[in-house]
Coordinates of C-alpha atoms in Angstrom, one line a residue:
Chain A
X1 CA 8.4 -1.9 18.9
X2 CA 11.1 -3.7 17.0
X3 CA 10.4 -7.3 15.9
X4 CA 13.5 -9.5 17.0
X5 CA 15.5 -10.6 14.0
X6 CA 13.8 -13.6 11.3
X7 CA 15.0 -14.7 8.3
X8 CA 12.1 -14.4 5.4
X9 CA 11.5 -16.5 2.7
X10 CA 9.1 -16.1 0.0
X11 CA 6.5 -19.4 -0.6
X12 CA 4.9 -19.1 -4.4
X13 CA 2.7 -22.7 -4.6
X14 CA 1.5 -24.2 -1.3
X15 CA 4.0 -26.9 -1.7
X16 CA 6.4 -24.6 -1.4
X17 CA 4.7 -23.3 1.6
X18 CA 4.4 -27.0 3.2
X19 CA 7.6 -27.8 2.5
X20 CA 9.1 -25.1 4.7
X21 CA 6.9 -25.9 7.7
X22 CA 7.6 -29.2 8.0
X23 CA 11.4 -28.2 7.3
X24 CA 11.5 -26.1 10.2
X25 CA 8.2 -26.9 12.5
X26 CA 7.6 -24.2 15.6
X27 CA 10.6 -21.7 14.8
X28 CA 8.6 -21.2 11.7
X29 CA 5.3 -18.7 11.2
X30 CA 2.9 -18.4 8.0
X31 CA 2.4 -14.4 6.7
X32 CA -0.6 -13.7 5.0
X33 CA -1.7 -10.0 5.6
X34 CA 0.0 -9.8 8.4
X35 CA -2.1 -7.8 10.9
X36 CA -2.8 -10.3 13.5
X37 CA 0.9 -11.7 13.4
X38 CA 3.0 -8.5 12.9
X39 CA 1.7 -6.4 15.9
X40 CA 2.2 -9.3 17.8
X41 CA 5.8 -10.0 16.7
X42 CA 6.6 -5.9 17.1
X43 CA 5.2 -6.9 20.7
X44 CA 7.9 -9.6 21.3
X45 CA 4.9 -12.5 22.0
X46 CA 5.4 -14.3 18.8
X47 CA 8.7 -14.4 18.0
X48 CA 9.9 -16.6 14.6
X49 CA 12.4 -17.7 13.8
X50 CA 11.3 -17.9 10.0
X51 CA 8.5 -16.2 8.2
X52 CA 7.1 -18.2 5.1
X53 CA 5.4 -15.0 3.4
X54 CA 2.7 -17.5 1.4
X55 CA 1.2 -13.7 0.0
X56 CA 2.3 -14.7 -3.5
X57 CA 0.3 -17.4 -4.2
X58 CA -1.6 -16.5 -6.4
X59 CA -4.1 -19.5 -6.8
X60 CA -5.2 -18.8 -3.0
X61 CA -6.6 -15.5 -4.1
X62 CA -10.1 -16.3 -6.0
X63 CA -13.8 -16.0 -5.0
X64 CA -15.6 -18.4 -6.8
X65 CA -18.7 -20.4 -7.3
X66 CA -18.7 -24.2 -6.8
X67 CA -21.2 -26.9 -6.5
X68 CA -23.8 -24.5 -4.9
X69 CA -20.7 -23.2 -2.4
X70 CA -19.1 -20.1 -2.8
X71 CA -15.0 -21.3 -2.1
X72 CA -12.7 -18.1 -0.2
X73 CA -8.8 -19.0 -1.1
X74 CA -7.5 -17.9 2.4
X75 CA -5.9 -15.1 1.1
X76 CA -8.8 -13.3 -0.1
X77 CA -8.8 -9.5 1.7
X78 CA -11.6 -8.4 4.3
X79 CA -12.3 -5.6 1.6
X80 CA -12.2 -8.5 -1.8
X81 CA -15.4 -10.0 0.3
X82 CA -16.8 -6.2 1.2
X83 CA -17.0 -5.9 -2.4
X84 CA -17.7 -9.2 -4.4
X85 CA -20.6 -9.3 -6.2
X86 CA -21.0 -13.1 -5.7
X87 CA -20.9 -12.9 -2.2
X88 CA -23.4 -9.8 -2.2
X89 CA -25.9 -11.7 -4.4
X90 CA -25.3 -15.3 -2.8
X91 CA -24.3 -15.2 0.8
X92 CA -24.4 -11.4 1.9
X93 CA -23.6 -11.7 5.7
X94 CA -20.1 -12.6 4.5
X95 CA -19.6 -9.1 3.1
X96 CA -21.8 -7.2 5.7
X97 CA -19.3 -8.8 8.5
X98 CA -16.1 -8.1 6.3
X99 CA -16.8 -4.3 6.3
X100 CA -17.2 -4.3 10.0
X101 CA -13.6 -5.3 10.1
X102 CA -10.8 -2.7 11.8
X103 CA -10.7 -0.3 9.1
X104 CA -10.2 0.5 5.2
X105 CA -6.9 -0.1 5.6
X106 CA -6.4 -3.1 7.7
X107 CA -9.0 -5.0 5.2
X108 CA -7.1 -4.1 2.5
X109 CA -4.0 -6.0 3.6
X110 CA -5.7 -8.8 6.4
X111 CA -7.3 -11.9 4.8
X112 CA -9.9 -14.4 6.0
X113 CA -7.7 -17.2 6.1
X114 CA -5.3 -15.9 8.2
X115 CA -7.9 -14.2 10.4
X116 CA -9.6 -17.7 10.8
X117 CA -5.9 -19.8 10.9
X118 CA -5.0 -16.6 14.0
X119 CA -8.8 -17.0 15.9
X120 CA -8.3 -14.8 17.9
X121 CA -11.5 -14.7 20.6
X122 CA -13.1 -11.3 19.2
X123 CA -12.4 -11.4 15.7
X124 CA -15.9 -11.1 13.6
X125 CA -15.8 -14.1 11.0
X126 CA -15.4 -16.9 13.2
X127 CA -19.2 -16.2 14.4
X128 CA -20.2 -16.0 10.5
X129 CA -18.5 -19.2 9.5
X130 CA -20.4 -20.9 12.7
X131 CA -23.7 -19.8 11.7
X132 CA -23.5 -20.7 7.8
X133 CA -21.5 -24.2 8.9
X134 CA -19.2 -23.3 6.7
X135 CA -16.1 -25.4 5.9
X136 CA -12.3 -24.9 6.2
X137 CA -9.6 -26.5 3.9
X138 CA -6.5 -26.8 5.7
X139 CA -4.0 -28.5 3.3
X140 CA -1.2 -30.9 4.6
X141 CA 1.6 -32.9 3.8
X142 CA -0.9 -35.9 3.3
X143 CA -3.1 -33.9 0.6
X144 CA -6.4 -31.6 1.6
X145 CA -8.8 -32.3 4.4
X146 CA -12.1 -30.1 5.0
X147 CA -12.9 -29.2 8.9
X148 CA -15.9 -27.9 9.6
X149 CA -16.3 -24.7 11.5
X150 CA -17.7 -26.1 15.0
X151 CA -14.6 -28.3 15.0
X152 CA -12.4 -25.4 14.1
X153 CA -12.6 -23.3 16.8
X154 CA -10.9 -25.0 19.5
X155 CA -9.5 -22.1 22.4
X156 CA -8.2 -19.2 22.9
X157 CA -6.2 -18.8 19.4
X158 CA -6.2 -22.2 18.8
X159 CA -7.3 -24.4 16.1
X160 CA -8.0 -27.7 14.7
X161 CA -4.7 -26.8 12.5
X162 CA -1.4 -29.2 12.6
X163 CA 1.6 -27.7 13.1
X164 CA 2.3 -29.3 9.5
X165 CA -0.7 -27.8 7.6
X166 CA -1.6 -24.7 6.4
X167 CA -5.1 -22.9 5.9
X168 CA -5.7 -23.1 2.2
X169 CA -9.2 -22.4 1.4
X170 CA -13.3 -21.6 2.9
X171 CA -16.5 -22.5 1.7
X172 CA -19.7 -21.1 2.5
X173 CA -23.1 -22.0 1.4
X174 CA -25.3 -19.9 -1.4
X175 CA -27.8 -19.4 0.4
X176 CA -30.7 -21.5 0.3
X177 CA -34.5 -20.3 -1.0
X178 CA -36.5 -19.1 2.3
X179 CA -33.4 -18.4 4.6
X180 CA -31.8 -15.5 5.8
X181 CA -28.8 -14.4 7.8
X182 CA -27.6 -11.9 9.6
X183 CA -24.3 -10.5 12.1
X184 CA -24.4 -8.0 14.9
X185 CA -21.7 -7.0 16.9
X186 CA -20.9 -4.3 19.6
X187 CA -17.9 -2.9 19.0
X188 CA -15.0 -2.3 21.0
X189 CA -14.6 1.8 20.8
X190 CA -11.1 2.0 20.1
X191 CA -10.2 -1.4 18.5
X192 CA -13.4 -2.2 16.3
X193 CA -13.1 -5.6 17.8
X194 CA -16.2 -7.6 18.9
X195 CA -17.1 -7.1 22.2
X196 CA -19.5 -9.5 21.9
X197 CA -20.6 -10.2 17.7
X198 CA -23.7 -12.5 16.9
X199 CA -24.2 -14.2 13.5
X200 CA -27.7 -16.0 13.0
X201 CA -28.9 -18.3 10.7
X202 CA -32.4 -19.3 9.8
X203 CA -34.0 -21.3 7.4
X204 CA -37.5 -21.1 7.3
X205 CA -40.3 -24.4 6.8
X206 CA -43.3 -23.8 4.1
X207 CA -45.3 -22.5 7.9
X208 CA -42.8 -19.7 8.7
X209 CA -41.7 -21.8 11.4
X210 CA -37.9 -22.7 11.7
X211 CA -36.3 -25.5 9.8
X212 CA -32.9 -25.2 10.7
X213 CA -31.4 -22.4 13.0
X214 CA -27.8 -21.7 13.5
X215 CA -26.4 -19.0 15.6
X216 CA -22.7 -18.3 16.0
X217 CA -21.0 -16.1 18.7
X218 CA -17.4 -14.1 19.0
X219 CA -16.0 -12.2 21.5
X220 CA -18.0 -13.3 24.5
X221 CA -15.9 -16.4 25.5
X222 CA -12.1 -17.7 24.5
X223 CA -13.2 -19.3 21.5
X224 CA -16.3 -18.6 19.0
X225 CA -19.4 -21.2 20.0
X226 CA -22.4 -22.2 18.4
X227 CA -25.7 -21.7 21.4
X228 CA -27.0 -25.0 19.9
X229 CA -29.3 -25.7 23.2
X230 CA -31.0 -22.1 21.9
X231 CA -31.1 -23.6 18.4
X232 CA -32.6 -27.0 19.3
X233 CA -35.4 -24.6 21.3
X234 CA -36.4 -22.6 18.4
X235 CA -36.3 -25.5 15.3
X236 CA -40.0 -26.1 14.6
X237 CA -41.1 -23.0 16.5
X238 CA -42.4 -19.2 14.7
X239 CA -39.5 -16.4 15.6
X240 CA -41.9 -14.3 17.9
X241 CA -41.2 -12.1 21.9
X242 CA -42.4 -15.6 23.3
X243 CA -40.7 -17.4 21.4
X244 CA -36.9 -15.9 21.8
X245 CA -37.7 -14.9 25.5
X246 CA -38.3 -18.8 26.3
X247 CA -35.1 -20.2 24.0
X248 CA -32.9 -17.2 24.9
X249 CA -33.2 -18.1 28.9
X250 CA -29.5 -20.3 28.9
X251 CA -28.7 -18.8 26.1
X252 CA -24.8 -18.2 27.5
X253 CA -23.4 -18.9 31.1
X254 CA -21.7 -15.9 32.4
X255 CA -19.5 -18.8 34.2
X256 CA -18.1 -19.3 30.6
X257 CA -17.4 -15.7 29.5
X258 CA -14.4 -13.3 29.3
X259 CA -14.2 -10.4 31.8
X260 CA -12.0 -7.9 30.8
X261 CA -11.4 -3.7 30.3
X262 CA -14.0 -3.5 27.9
X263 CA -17.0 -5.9 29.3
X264 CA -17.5 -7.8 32.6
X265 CA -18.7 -11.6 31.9
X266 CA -22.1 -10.5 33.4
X267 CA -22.2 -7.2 30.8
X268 CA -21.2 -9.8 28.0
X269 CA -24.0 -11.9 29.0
X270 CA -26.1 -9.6 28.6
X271 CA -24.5 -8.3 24.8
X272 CA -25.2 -11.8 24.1
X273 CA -28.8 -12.1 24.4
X274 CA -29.5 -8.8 23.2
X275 CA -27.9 -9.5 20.1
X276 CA -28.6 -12.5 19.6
X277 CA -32.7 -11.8 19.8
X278 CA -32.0 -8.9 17.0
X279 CA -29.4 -11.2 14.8
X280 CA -32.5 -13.6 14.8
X281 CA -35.2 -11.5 14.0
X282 CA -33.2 -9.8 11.2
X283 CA -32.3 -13.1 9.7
X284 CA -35.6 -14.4 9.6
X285 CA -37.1 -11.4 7.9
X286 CA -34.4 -11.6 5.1
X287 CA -36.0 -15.5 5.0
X288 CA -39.7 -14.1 4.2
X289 CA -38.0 -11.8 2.0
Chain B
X1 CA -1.9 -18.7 21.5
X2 CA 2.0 -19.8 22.0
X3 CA 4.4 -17.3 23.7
X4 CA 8.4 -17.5 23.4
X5 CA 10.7 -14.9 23.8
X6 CA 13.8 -16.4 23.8
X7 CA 17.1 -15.0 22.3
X8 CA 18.1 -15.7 18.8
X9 CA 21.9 -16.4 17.5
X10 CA 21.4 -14.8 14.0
X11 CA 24.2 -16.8 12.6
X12 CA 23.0 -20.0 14.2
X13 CA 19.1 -19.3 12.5
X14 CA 20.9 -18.9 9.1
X15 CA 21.7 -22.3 9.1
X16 CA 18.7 -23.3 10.8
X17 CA 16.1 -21.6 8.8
X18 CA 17.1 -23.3 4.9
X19 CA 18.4 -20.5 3.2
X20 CA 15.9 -18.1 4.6
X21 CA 18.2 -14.8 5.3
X22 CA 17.9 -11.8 7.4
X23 CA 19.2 -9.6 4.3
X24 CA 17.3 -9.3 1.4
X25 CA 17.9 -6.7 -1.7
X26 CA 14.1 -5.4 -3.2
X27 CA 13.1 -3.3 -6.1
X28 CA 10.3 -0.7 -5.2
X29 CA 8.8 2.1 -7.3
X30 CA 7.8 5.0 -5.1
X31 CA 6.3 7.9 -6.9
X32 CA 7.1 6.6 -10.3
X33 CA 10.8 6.8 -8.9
X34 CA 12.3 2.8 -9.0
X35 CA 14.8 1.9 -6.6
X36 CA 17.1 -1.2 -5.5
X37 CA 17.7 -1.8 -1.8
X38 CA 19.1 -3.9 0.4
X39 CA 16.6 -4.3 3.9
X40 CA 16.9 -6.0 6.7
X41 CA 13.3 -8.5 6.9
X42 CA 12.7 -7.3 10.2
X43 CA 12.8 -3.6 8.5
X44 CA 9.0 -2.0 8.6
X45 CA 8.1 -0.5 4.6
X46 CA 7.4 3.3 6.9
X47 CA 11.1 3.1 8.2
X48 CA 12.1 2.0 4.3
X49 CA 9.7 5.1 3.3
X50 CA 10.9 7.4 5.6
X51 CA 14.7 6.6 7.1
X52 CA 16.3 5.1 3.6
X53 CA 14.5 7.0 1.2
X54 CA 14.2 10.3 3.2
X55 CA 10.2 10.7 2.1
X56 CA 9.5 12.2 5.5
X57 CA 5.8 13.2 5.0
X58 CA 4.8 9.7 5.8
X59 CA 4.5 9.8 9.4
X60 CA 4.8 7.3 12.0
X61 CA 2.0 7.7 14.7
X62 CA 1.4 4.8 17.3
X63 CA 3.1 2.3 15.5
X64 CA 0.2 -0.3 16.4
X65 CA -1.6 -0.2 13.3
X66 CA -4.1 2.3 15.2
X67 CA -3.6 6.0 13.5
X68 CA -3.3 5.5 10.2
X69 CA -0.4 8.4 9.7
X70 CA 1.5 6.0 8.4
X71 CA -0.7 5.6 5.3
X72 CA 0.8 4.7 1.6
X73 CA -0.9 2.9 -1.3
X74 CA 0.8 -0.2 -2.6
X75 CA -0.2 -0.9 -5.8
X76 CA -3.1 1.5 -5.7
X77 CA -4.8 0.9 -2.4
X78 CA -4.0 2.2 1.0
X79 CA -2.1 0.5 3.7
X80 CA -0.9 1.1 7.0
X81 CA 2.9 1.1 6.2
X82 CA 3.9 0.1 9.4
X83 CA 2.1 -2.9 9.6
X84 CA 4.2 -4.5 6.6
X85 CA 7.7 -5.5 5.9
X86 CA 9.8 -3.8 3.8
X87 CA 10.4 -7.2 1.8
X88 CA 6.9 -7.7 1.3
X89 CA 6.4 -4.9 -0.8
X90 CA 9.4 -6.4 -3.2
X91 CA 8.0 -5.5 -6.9
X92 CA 5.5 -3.0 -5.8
X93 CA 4.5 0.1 -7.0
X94 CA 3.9 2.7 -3.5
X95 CA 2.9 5.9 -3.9
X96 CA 3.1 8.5 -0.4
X97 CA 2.1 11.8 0.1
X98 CA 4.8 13.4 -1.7
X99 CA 3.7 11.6 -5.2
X100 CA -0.1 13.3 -4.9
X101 CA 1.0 16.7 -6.8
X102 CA 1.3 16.2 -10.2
X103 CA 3.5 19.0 -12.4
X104 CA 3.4 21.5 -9.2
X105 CA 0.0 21.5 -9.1
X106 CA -1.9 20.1 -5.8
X107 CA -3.8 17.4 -5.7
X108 CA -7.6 18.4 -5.4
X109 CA -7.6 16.5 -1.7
X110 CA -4.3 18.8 -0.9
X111 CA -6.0 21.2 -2.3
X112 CA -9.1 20.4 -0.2
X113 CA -6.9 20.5 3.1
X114 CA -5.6 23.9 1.9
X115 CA -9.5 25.7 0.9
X116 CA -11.4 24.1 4.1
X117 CA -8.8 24.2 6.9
X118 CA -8.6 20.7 7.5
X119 CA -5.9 20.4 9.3
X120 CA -4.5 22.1 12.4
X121 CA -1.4 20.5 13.6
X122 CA -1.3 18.6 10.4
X123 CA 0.6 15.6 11.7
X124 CA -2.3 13.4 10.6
X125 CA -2.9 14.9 7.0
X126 CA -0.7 12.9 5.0
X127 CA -2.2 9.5 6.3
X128 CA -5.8 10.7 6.0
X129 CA -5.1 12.2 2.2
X130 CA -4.3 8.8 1.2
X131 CA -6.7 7.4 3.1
X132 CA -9.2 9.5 1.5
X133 CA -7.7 8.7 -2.2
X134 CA -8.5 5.1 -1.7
X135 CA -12.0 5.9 -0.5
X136 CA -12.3 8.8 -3.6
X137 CA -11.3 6.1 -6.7
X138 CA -14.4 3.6 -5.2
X139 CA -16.6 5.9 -4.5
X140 CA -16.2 9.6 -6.0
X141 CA -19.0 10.8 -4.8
X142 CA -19.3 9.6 -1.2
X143 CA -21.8 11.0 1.7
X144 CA -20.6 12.5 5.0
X145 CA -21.5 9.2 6.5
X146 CA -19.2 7.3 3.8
X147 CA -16.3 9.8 4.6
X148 CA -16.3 9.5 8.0
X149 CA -16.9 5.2 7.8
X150 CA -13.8 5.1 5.4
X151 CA -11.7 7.7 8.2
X152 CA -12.5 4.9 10.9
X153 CA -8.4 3.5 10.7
X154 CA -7.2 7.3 10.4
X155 CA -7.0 9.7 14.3
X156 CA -6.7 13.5 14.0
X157 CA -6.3 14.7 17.4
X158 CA -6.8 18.6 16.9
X159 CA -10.0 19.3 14.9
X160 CA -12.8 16.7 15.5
X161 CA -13.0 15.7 11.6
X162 CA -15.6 18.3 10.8
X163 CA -13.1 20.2 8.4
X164 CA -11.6 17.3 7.2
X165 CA -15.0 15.8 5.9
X166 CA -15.5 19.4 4.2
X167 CA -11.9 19.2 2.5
X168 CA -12.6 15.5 1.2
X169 CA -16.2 16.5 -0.3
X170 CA -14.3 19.6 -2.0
X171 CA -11.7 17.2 -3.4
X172 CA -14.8 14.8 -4.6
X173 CA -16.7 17.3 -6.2
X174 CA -13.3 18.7 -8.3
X175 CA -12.6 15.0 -9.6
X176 CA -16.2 14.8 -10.1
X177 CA -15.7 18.2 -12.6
X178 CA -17.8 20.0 -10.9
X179 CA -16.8 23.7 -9.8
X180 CA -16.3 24.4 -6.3
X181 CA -16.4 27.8 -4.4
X182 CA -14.7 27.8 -1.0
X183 CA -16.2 28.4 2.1
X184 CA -13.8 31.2 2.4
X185 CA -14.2 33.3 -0.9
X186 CA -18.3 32.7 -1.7
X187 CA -20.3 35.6 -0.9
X188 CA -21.3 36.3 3.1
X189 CA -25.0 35.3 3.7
X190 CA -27.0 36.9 6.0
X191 CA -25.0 40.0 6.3
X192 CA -27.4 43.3 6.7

């Protein structure tokens, strides 16, 4: 469990950062937190040549509120979004998701942007930024350019990222008047990660029927995916039994899912649906709410 | 996700890696104590904690980031110390076990541990203290559910957590100023 030998250097401004990727490309690595990246070097499957510890910059580290968006620098801590009282009072599935995260400890020291830049298939936020279409800043040797999440997710741990650009910051919407959203996952036991996690987003239209509907899913398949043929099914409809049982039919194709110690495909399948039917209802009760 | 294991000439990265080095020398105050090392980067902070400094009541468990013995606080809230390099704790302030007693007298968790039996083996007890101090300064007056939720990154494998929940909601109620009578020395109930 010994990492194999890197040489460490210290980023303090982004520029800083960039400058060393595109100085030394592949042999190079970005640590944030480190808890995706350093079990996997002590595991000999990612192995550096360089680390560029970016955990110093200090301007990457603010919650704050901007033009109705709440912005995430991506080295703000799982437990920084437990705990902010902006997020709490303007987009609370963000915290509720955080403090499903691995443990006290491991959201002291992981961050979101990290977690996002690792994606790795059962990690929880991916499904929460699907859901609230939230956008991702990755910053690059040409300036800033903003990706949004259904472009993000790409594959198993991989990204709409350059090997030149970095993960620099997240925005999320406030949440709008009459909306409501909401995250479920089924743990696995001994890792905390997402079996299968569902995040669900609905806005609702002056007749409680849907407006918009979003609904993000991790862990079921090598990348998070929006279900958007369940979405289209349920814009303009009332969330009732009928209702879900009809859009929820090909809701996930078992064809499509990971099959693994913890969950057969089929067994994920079903995780799917039956989360996804309680992420809904829950988020459209915080919308009449 | 990109896998390479391939063998690395250390001199030959030097020159590759623009001035990046493998040796770095850190400042690090543990327990109020400062100190000046020189680590390799590949060095974990436990094996800085525990094989340079000699502080041997951190523990290392699974070394996966699983057990939690491992548990310090770096600058005031707790980490998993094997799941950081010793460099990246350059200019921080760690505190382990041994820094809990202040002047000889226990801390109110170790003191907690000590009224309410909460440990057997005790290989786990240093993590979980310090697992339980984080959780204490956010939340001093936490219920069982609380405890056990902020114990989800920390394994005992001998006692099943019900003494250990005890010992923490002893320590809570000392910090909180309240006086607490052990299990052990209140009066028997029920006793004809």
């Amino acid at each position: 469990m010994i990492p194999q030998t890197f040489a460490y250097k210290k980023a303090h401004t982004i520029d800083e950062a960039l400058a060393l990727l595109r100085a030394h490309g592949d042999d190079a690595k970005l640590l944030a937190g480190g808890h995706s990246l350093i079990p996997l070097m002590k595991l000999r499957l990612s192995t550096p040549e360089l680390l560029i510890d970016i955990g110093g910059i200090r301007e990457l580290t603010e919650i704050r509120e901007q033009d109705g968006r709440i912005e995430l620098g991506a080295l703000v801590t799982h437990r920084m979004i437990e705990f902010s009282t902006l997020l709490k009072q303007k987009c609370p599935v963000l915290p509720e998701a955080a403090a499903l995260i691995g443990d006290p400890q491991v959201r002291n020291k992981g961050t979101i942007g990290g977690s996002l830049a690792h994606a790795d298939p059962a990690a929880d936020y991916p499904a929460v930024m699907l859901a609230l279409d939230a956008e991702i800043e990755a910053t690059g040797p040409d300036g800033s350019r903003t990706i949004a999440a259904r472009e993000f997710f790409q594959g198993l741990f991989t990204t709409a990222l350059r090997p030149d650009e970095m993960l620099t910051r997240v925005r999320v919407p406030a949440m709008p008047p009459r909306s409501g959203a909401a995250y479920l996952k089924f743990p696995n036991p001994a890792s905390r990660y997402a079996v299968v996690g569902v995040a669900a987003f609905v806005k609702l239209a002056p007749d409680d029927t849907c407006a918009e509907v979003r609904i993000g899913i991790t862990g079921a398949a090598p990348a998070a995916f929006r279900a958007t043929r369940a979405e289209e099914q349920l814009v303009g409809r009332a969330i009732d039994d009928r209702t879900l049982t009809a859009a929820l039919e090909d809701l996930v194709d078992p064809d499509d899912l990971l099959s693994d110690l913890a969950a057969t495909a089929e067994y994920r399948a079903h995780l799917c649906h039956v989360l996804t039917r309680r992420a809904l209802r829950q988020a459209a009760e915080r919308a009449h709410s | 996700m990109k896998v390479r294991v391939r063998k690395v000439n250390p001199v030959k990265a030097l020159f590759k890696t623009g001035g990046g080095v493998m040796r770095h020398t850190i400042q690090v105050t543990v327990n109020g104590q400062t100190h000046q090392v020189e680590v390799e980067s590949r060095m974990l902070l436990v094996e800085l904690i525990r094989d340079v400094l000699g502080l041997t009541g951190t523990h290392v468990g699974c070394d996966t980031s699983q057990c939690g013995a491992c548990t310090v606080h770096v600058n005031g809230e707790a980490v998993k110390s094997c799941t950081m390099f010793a460099v990246q704790a350059d200019g921080c302030e760690i505190t382990t076990i041994e820094g809990l007693a202040q002047d000889g007298q226990l801390h109110p968790l170790q003191e907690g541990f000590w009224q309410e039996h909460g440990l057997q083996c005790g290989f786990c007890t240093p993590g979980i203290i310090m697992a339980a101090a984080d959780l204490l300064k956010r939340n001093p007056n936490p219920s069982e559910d609380e405890i056990r939720h902020a114990l989800e990154g920390n394994y005992c494998r001998c006692t099943g957590y019900h003494n250990i929940v005890r010992a923490i909601q002893y320590a809570a109620a000392r910090m909180r100023g309240e006086a607490v009578v052990p299990r052990g020395e209140a009066a028997p109930t029920g006793a004809s």
